[in-house]
C-alpha positions in Angstrom: 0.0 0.0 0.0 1.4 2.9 -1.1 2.0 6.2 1.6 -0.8 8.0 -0.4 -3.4 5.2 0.2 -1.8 4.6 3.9 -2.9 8.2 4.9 -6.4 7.9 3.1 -7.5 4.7 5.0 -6.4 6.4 8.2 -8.7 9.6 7.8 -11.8 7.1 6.3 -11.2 5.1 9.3 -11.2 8.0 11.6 -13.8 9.3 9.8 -16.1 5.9 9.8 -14.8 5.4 14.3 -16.1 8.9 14.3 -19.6 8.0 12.7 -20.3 5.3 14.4 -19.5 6.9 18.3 -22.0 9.2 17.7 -24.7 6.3 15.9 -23.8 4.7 19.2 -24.3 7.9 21.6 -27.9 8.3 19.6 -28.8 5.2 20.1 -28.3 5.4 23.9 -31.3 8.2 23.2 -35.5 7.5 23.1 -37.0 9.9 20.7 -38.4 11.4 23.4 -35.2 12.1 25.1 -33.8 13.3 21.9 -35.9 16.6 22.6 -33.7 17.0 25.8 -31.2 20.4 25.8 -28.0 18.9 26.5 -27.0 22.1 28.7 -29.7 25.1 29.2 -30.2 27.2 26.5 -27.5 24.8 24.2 -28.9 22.8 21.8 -30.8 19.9 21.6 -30.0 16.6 20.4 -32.3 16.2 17.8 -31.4 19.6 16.7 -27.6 18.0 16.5 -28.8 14.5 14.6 -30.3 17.2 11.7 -27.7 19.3 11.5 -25.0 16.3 11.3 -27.2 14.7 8.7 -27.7 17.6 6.8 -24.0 19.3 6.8 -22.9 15.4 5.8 -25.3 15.1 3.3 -23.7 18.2 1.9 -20.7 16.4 1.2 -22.4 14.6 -1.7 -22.1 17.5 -3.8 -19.1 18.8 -2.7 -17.1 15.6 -3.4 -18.4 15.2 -6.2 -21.2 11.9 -6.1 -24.2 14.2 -6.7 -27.0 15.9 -5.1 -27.9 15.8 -1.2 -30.2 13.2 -0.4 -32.2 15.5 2.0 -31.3 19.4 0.8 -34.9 20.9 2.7 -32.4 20.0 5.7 -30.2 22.4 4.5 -32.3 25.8 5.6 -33.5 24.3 8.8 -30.3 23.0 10.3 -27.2 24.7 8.9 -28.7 28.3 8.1 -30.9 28.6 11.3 -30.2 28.3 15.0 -31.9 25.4 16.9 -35.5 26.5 17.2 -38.6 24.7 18.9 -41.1 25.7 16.9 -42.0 22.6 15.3 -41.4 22.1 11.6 -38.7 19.9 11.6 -38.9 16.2 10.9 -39.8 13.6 13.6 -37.2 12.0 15.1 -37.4 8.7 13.1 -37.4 10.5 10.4 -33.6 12.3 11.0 -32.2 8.9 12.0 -33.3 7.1 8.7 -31.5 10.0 6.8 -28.6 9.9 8.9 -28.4 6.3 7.7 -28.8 7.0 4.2 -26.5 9.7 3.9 -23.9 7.5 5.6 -24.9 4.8 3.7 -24.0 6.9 0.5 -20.6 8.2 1.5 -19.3 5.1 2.5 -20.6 3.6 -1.3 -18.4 6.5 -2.3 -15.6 6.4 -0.2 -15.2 2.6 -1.1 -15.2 4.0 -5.1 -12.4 6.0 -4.5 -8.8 5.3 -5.5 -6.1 7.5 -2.7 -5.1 9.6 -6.0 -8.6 10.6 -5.9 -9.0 12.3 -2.8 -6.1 15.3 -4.0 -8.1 16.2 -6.5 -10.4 19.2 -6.4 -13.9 19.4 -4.5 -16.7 21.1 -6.3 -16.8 24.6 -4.6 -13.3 25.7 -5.8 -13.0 26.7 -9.4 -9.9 25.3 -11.3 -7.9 28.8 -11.3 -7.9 29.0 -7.4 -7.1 24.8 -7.0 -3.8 25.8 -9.3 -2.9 27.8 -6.8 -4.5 26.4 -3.6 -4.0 22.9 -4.0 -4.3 22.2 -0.3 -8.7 22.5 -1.5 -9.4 18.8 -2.1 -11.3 16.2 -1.5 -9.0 15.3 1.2 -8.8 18.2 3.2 -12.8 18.1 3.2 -13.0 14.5 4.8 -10.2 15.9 7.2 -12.6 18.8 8.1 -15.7 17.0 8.4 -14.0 14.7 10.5 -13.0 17.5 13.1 -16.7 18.5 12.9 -18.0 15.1 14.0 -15.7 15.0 16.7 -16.8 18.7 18.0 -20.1 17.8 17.5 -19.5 14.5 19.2 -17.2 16.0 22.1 -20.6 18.4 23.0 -23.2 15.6 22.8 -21.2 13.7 25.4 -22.3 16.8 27.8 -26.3 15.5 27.2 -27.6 14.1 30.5 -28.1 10.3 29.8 -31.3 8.9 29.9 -31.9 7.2 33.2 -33.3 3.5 32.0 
């Protein structure tokens, strides 16, 4: 395996360990409980679940393996601020898409070749990747990553449901 492909399994697998703590955390969580702030005033966990599904499933475009799955997510959990005002899906409904998003990056992940993930993502144009190479497909996954992990790192602060 070369040094290329070496470094792009470790970020996929960090990636996929990252994905599946926080299926795991989630899954600790009734749909009730989901409703929960995890501190006062701080988000809610559902209000997390969307906007992880929603920022992930933006990742299909921007690598490059089509349209979001789910882009009426896009307003309600990436533009806005957690709000209670109903409107949002149910529950059930955010942890099916969290599946299929994930279901569809890993398809795509798995299609990739290492020399694949330097190349450019869809959101810089081909004058500013000659000169900023350091935009790829790569450094998204990297990012994304880090984003799961903040994301994960607050959820952890959620009081767990007493069973």
């Amino acid at each position: 395996m070369s040094a290329e492909a070496q470094l792009v399994a470790g970020a996929v697998n960090a990636w996929n360990a990252h994905v599946k703590q926080i299926e795991n955390l989630f899954a600790q969580f009734s749909d009730d409980h989901m409703s929960a702030h995890i501190a006062p005033g701080k988000n809610r966990m559902v209000y997390l679940l969307g906007h992880l599904v929603a920022v992930n499933d933006g990742m299909l475009p921007l690598l490059g393996f089509g349209d979001r799955l789910h882009p009426q997510l896009e307003r309600r959990y990436i533009a806005e601020a957690d709000k209670e005002n109903g409107g949002s899906p149910s529950v059930a409904e955010l942890r099916a898409h969290w599946t299929q998003v994930h279901a569809a990056l890993t398809t795509a992940f798995k299609s990739m070749a290492a020399s694949d993930w330097l190349a450019k993502h869809t959101a810089v144009s081909d004058e500013d990747f000659a000169t900023q190479p350091h935009r790829n497909r790569f450094a998204i996954l990297l990012s994304r990553t880090n984003h799961l992990a903040y994301h994960l790192g607050q959820m952890m602060l959620a009081p767990k449901p007493v069973v």
